[in-house]
C-alpha positions as MATLAB code, in Angstrom:
seq = 'ADGRFTAMMPHPERVFRNVQMSWTDLAASGGVDAFSPWMRMWRNARQWVG';
ca = [
      56.114 -110.114 -185.884;
      59.127 -107.191 -186.109;
      60.804 -108.720 -182.936;
      60.180 -105.730 -181.001;
      58.432 -106.320 -177.215;
      58.014 -104.833 -174.031;
      59.740 -105.498 -170.671;
      58.619 -104.914 -166.958;
      61.984 -104.118 -165.628;
      63.013 -100.771 -167.100;
      66.716 -100.378 -166.934;
      66.707  -96.142 -166.401;
      70.442  -96.166 -166.520;
      69.961  -97.543 -170.454;
      67.552  -94.737 -170.779;
      68.320  -91.555 -169.479;
      68.482  -89.587 -172.771;
      65.364  -89.750 -175.549;
      67.329  -90.639 -178.295;
      68.070  -94.224 -176.107;
      64.437  -94.919 -175.604;
      63.074  -97.607 -177.860;
      59.902  -95.347 -178.693;
      59.431  -91.419 -177.490;
      57.069  -89.051 -178.468;
      59.288  -86.267 -179.585;
      57.231  -83.346 -179.947;
      56.214  -83.963 -176.519;
      59.451  -84.729 -174.765;
      61.563  -82.050 -175.483;
      63.517  -83.864 -178.913;
      65.942  -86.327 -179.456;
      68.169  -84.583 -177.291;
      66.506  -84.259 -174.570;
      66.897  -85.815 -171.337;
      64.002  -88.880 -170.822;
      61.410  -88.658 -167.821;
      64.062  -91.560 -166.200;
      66.762  -88.645 -165.603;
      64.179  -87.464 -163.109;
      65.151  -90.518 -160.832;
      68.822  -90.324 -160.848;
      68.127  -86.019 -159.993;
      65.977  -87.228 -157.126;
      68.729  -89.280 -156.108;
      71.458  -86.707 -156.123;
      69.389  -84.445 -154.201;
      68.365  -87.087 -151.496;
      72.381  -88.027 -151.033;
      73.294  -84.142 -150.476;
];
């Protein structure tokens, strides 16, 4: 009714900070300025590359 939907394919390059996510539990995730869980993917990629 309000136009929101859940997509099956996330775009992690668009949501690496909590403030960019459509919904997040800010109390449990470190606040608006914290990195989202998707940032771990980028950190792991950087570690794997060298």
